[in-house]
Coordinates of C-alpha atoms in Angstrom, one line a residue:
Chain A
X1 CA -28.3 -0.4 34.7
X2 CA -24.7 -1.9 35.0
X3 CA -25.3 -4.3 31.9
X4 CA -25.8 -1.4 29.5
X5 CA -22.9 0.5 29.6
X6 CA -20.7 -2.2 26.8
X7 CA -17.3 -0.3 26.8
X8 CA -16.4 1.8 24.2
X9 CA -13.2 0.6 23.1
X10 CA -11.0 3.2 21.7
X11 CA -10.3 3.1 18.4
X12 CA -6.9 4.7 16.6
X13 CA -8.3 5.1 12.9
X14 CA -5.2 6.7 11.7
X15 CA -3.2 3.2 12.6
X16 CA -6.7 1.6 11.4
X17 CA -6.3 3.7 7.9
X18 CA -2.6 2.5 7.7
X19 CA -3.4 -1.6 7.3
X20 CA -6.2 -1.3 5.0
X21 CA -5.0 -2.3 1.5
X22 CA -5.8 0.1 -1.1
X23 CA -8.6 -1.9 -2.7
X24 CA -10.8 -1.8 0.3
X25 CA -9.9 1.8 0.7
X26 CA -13.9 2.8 -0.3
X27 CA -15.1 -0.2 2.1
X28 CA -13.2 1.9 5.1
X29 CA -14.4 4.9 4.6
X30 CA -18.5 4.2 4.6
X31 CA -17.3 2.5 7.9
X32 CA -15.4 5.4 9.2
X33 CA -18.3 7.9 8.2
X34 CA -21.0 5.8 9.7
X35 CA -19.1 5.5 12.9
X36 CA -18.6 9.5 13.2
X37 CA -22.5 9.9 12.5
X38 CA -23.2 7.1 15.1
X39 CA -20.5 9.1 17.5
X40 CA -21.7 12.4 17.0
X41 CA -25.3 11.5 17.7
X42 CA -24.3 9.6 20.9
X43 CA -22.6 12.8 22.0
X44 CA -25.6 15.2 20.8
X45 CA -27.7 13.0 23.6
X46 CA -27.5 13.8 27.5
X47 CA -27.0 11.4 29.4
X48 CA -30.1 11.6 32.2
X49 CA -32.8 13.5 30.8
X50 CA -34.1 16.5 32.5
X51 CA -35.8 15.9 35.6
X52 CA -39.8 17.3 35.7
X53 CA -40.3 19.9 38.4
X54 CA -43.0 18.2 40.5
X55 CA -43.4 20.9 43.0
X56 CA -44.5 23.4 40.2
X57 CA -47.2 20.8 39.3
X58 CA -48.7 20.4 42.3
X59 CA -48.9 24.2 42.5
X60 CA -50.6 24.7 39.3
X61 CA -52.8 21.9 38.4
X62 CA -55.9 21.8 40.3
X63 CA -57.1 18.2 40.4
X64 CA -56.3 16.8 43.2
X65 CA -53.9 14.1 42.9
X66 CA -53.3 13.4 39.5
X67 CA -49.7 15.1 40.1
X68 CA -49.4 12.3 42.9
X69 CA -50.3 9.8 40.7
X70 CA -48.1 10.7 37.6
X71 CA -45.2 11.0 39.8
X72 CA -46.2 7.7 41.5
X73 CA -46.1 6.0 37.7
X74 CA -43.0 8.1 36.5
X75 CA -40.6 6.8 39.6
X76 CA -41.6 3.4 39.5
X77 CA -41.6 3.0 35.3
X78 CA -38.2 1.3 34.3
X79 CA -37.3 1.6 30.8
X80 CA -36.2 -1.9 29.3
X81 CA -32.8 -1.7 27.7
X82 CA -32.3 -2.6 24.4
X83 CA -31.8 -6.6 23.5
X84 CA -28.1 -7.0 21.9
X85 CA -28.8 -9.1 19.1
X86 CA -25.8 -7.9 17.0
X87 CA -22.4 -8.8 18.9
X88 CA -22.7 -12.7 18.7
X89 CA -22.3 -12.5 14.9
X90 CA -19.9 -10.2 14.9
X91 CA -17.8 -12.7 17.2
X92 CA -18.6 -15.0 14.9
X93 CA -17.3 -13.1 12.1
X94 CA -14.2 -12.6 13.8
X95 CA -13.7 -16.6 14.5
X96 CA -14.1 -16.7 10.6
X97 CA -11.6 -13.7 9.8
X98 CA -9.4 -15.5 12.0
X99 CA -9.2 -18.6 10.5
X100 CA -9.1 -17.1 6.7
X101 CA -6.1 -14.8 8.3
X102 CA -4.4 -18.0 9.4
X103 CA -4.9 -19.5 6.4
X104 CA -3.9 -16.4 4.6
X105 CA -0.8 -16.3 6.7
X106 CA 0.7 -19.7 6.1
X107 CA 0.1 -19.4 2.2
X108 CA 2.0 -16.3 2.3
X109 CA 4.7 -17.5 4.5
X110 CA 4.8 -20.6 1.8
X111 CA 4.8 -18.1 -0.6
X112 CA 8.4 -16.5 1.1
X113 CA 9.7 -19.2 1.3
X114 CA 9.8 -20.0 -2.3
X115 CA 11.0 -16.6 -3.3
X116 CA 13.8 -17.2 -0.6
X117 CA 14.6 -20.4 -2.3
X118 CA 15.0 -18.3 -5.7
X119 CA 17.0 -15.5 -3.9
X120 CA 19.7 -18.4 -2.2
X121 CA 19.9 -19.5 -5.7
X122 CA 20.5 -16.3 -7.4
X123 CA 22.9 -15.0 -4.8
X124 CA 24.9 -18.5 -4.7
X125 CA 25.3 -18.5 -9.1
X126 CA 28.5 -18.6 -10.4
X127 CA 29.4 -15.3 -11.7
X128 CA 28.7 -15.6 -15.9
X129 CA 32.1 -14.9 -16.2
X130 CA 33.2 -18.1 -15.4
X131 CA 30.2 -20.5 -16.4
X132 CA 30.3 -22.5 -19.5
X133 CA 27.4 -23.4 -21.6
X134 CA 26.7 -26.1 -19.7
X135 CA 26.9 -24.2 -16.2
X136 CA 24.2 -21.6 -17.8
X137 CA 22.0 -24.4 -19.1
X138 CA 22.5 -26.2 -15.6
X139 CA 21.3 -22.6 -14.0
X140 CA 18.6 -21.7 -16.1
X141 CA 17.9 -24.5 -17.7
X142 CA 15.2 -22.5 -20.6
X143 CA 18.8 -21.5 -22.5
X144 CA 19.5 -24.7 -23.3
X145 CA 19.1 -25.1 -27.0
X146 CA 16.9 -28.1 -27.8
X147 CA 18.5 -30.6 -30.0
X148 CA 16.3 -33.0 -31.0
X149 CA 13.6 -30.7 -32.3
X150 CA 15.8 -28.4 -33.9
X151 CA 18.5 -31.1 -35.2
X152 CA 20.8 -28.3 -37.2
X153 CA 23.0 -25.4 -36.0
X154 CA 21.7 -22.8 -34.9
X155 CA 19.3 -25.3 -32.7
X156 CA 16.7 -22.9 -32.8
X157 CA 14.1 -21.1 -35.0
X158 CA 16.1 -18.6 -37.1
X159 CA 13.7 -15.6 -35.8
X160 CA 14.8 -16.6 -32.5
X161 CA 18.4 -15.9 -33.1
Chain B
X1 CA 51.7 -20.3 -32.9
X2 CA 49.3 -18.4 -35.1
X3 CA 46.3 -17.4 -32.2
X4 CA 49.8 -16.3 -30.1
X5 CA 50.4 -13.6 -32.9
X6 CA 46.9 -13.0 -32.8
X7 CA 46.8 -12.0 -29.0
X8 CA 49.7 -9.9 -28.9
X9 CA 48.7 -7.8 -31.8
X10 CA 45.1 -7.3 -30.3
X11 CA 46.5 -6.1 -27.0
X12 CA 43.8 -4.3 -25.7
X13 CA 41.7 -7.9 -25.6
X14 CA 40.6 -7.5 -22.5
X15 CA 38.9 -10.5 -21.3
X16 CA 40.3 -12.8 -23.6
X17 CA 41.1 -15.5 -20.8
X18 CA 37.1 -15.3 -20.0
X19 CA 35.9 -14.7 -23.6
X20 CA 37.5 -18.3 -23.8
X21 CA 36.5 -19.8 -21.0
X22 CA 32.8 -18.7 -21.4
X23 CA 32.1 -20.1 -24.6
X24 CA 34.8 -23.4 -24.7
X25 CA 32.1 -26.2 -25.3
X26 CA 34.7 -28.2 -23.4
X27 CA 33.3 -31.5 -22.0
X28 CA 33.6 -31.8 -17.9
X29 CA 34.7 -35.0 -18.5
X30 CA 38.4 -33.4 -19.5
X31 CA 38.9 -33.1 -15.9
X32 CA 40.9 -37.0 -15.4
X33 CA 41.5 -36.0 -11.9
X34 CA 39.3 -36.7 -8.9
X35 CA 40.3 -33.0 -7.9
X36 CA 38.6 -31.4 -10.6
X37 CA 37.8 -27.7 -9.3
X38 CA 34.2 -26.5 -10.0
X39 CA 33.2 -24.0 -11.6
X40 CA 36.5 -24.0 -14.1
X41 CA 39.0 -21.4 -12.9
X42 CA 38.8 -18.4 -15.4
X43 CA 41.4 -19.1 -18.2
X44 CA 44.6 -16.7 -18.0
X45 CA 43.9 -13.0 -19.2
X46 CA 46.9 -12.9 -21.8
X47 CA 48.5 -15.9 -23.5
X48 CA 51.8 -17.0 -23.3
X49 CA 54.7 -14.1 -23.4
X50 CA 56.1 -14.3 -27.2
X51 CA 58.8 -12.6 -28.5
X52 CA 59.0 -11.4 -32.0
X53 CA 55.7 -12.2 -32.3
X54 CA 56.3 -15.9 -32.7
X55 CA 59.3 -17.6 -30.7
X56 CA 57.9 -18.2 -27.1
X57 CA 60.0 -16.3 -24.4
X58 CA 60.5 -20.1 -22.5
X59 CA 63.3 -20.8 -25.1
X60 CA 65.1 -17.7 -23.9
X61 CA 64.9 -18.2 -20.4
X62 CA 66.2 -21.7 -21.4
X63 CA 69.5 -20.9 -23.4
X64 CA 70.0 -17.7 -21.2
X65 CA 71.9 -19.5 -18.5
X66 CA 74.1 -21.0 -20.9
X67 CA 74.4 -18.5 -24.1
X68 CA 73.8 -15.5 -22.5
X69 CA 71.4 -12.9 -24.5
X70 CA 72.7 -13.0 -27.4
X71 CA 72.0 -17.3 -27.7
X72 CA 69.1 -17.7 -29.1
X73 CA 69.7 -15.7 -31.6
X74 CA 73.0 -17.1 -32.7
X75 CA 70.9 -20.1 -32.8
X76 CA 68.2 -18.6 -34.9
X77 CA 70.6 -17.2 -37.4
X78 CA 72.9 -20.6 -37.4
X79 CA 69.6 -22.6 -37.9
X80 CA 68.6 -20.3 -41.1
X81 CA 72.1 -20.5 -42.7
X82 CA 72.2 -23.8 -42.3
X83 CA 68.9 -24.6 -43.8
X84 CA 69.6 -22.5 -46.7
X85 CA 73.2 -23.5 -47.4
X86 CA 72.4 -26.8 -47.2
X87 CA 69.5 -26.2 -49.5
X88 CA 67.0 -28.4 -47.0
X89 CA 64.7 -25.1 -47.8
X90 CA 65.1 -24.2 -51.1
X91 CA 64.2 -20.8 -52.2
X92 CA 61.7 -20.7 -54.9
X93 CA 58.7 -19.0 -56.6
X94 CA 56.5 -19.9 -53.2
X95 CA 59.3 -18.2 -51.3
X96 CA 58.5 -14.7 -52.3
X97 CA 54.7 -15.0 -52.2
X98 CA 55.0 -16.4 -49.1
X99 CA 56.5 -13.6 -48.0
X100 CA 54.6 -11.2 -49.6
X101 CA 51.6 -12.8 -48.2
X102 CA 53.5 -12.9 -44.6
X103 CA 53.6 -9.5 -44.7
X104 CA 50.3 -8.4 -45.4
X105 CA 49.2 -10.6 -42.8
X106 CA 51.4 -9.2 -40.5
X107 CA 50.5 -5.9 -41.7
X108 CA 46.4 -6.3 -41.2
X109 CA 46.7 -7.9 -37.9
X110 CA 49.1 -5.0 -36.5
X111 CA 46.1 -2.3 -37.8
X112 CA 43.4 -4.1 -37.2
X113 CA 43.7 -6.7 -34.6
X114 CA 42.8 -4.0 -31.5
X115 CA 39.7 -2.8 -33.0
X116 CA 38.8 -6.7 -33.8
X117 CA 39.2 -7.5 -30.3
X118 CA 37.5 -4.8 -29.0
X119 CA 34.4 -5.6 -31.2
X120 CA 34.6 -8.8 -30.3
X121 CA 34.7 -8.3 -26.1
X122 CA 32.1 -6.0 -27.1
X123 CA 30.2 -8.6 -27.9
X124 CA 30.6 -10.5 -25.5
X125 CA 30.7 -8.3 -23.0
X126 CA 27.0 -7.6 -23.8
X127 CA 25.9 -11.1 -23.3
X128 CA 27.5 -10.8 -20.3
X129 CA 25.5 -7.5 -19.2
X130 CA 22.4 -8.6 -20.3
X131 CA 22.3 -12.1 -18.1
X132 CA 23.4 -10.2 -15.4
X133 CA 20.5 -7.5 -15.9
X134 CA 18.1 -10.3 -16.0
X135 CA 19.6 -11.9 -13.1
X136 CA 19.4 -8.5 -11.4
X137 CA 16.1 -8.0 -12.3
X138 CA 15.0 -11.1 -10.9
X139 CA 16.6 -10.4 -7.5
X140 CA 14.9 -7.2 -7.1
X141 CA 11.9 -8.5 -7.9
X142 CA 12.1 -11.6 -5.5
X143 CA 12.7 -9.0 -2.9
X144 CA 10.1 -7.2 -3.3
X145 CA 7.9 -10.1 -3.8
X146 CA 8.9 -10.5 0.1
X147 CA 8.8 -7.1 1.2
X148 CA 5.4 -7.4 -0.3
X149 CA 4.0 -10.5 1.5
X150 CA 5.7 -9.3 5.1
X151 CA 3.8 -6.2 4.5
X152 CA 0.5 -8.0 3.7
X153 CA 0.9 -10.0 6.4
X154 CA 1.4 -6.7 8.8
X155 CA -2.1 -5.8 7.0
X156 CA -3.9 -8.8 8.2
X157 CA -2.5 -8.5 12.2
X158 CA -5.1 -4.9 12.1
X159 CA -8.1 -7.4 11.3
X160 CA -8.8 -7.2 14.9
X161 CA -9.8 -3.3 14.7
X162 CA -12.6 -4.0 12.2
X163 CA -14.1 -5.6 14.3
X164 CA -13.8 -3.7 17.6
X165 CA -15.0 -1.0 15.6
X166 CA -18.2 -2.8 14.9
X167 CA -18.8 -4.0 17.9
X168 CA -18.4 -0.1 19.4
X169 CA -20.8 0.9 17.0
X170 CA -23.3 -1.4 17.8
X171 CA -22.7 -0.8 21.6
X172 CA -23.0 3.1 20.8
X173 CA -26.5 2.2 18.9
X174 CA -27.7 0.5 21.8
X175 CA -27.1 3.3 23.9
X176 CA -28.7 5.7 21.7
X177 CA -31.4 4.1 21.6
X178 CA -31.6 3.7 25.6
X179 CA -31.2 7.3 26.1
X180 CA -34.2 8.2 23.3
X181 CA -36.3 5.5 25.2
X182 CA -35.9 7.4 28.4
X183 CA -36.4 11.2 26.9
X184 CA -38.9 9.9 25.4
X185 CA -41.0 8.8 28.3
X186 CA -39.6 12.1 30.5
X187 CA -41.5 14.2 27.7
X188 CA -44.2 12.3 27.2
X189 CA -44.9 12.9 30.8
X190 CA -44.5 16.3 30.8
X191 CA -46.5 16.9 27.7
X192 CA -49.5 15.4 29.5
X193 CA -49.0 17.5 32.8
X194 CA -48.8 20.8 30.5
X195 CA -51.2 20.1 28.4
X196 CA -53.6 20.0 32.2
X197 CA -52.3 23.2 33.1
X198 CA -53.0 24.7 29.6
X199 CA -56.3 23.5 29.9
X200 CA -56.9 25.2 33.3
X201 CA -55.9 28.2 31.6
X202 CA -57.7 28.5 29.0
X203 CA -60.7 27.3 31.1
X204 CA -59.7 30.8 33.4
X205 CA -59.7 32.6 30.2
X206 CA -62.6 32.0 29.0
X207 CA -64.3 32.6 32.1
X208 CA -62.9 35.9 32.3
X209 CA -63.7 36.8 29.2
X210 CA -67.2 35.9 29.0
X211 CA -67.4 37.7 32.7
X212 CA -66.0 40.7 31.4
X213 CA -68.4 40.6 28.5
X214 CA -71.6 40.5 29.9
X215 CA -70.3 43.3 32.6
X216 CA -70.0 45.5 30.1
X217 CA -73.2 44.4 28.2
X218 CA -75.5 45.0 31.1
X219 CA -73.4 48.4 31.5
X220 CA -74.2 49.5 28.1
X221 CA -77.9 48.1 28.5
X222 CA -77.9 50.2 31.2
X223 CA -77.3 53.8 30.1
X224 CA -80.7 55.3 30.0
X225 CA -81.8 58.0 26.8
X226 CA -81.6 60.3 29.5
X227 CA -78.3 59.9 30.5
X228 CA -77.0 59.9 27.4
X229 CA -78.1 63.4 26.4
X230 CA -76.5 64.7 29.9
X231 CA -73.4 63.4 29.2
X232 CA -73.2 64.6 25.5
X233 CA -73.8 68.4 26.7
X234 CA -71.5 67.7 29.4
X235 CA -68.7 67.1 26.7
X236 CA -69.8 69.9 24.5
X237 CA -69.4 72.5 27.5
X238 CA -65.8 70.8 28.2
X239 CA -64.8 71.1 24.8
X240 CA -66.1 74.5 24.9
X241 CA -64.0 75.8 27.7
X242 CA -61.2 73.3 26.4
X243 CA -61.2 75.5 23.5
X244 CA -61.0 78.7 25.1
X245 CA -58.1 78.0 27.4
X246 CA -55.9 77.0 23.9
X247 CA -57.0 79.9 21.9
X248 CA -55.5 82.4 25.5
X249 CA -52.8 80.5 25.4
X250 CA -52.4 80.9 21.8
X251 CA -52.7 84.5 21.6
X252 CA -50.6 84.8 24.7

């Protein structure tokens, strides 16, 4: 009796609602209405069901013992529990979120730390004020005008100007 | 000399030190000194003080301590009489175009020169404004590009719920089905013992009914001929005096 009773973790779906991105917003929902329906039925259920009022029987019915002999079966029937065949590969889908996550993570972090790069150099540029051609070709180097392909002024292709 | 008469005419050239210094093509390798200062220090706003529009102010800080005021212009003047007297510049046909042509230079650069300028730091003051929107641009988007990822990665730290939530629901399923199993069997059980006691009455029904059935058959069987004319003039003479008592009542 003891091993049935898996705790029922609480869940916050509002803070749940919050992390899902926007493009698994559909995917959240079928989960969140299939856990109310799941919830509600669990809650429509007692929890023991009603006892059966022996006495009465053995009033009524008039064969002789089959009342004793029902309630002998009843008290010594034990209901198997259900087999829990589902939470393994769920932990085993979370090992595998994990590691995408991890993987997810450092990409992303790799991916910050390029844009930081950018940023340092964009906040550490000369003002344009005071660069010279060869500061803004140094700084971003598609201005600089190509001379060997375009060998005459204006270095570049006259729609471009 | 000439870009000096240029400058002071076009006094409203506002960033002419930078509108130089942006676009000089000048070599780094001008810099001779081991101390060369990077980036190049902005170029001085206005150009050198002039007076007259050509002489350069140095000269009359440099005869003022000797001449006074008044020097370099004694010197000016000497200079020009002497040239002429002496006929080292002669005065000719060139002269007077010269000066013709003097003067409407003089004369265009006075009107003109300001709005030149300003066209011109115009322009470049929208080559400026248009790197620095890119550059701008590009900041902004870098930081969002961050704010983006740290908020992705706050996304993936909630993958933990998913699953708790699936694991409830399976845990809540198990239940459910536990607690059918067990009404189940409770009703099962009881349908079986009602359906006994039904049975026993009905059985008693039936028997009651049949009982009361042939009672009353072997009554009817046995009212005689006899007994049945008595008890029909029996009910005629109660009807009779039935009859009688309502219509003295009625009259009454």
């Amino acid at each position: 009796m003891a091993g049935r009773r898996a705790a029922v973790k609480a869940i916050d779906w509002l803070a749940f609602a919050e992390r899902v991105p926007p493009n698994q917003r559909a995917m959240f929902n079928s989960l969140k209405t299939r856990s109310d329906a799941i919830s509600a039925k669990l809650a429509s259920l007692p929890e023991k069901p009603s006892t059966i009022n022996w006495s009465h029987y053995r009033a009524v019915v008039a064969k002789a013992g089959m009342v004793d002999e029902f309630e002998k079966k009843f008290a010594g029937l034990t209901v198997p529990e259900p087999v829990d065949t589902q939470t393994a590969k769920i932990d085993a889908q979370e090992q595998e979120a994990n590691k995408s996550a991890a993987a997810y993570l450092e990409a992303s972090k790799a991916r910050i730390a390029e844009y930081e790069k950018e940023l340092e150099k964009f906040r550490n540029m000369i003002p344009f004020d005071q660069m010279t051609i060869e500061d803004l070709n140094n700084t971003f180097p598609e201005t600089k005008l190509d001379k060997q392909k375009y060998p005459y002024w204006p270095y570049k292709p006259v729609a471009d100007l | 000399m000439l870009s000096r008469l240029v400058l002071v005419s076009g006094h409203s050239l506002k960033n002419s030190g930078s509108f130089g210094a942006c676009l000089v093509q000048a070599p780094r390798s001008f810099h001779q000194s081991s101390q060369s200062l990077a980036p190049v220090p902005p170029l001085p706003e206005k150009g050198g003080k002039v007076r007259h529009g050509i002489f350069p102010e140095e000269i009359f800080t440099m005869l003022y301590p000797k001449t006074g005021v008044t020097g370099p212009y004694m010197l000016g003047t000497g200079l020009l009489l002497y040239l002429l007297s002496k006929e080292i510049y002669v005065i000719n046909h060139e002269t007077i175009a010269g000066a013709s042509i003097g003067a409407v230079i003089i004369y265009a650069v006075k009107k003109f020169g300001p709005s030149v300028a300003a066209f011109a730091d115009k322009l470049n003051a929208d080559k400026i404004a248009k790197a620095q929107e890119v550059k701008d641009q590009s900041m902004a988007s870098y930081a969002q590009g961050i704010e983006n990822e740290k908020k992705e990665q706050w996304r993936v730290e909630g993958r933990s719920m998913l699953f708790d939530a699936k694991r409830n629901n399976v845990a809540m399923l198990l239940e459910i089905n536990y607690r059918e199993r067990l009404h189940m069997v409770t009703n099962e059980v009881k349908k079986r013992l009602d359906y006994q006691v039904e049975l026993q009455n009905l059985h008693r029904r039936m028997e009651q009914e049949h009982m009361v059935n042939w009672v009353e058959q072997s009554v009817v069987k046995s009212i005689t001929p006899q007994q049945e004319k008595e008890s029909i003039a029996k009910c005629i003479s109660d009807l009779k005096v039935l009859a009688e008592s309502t219509q003295a009542r009625a009259t009454v």
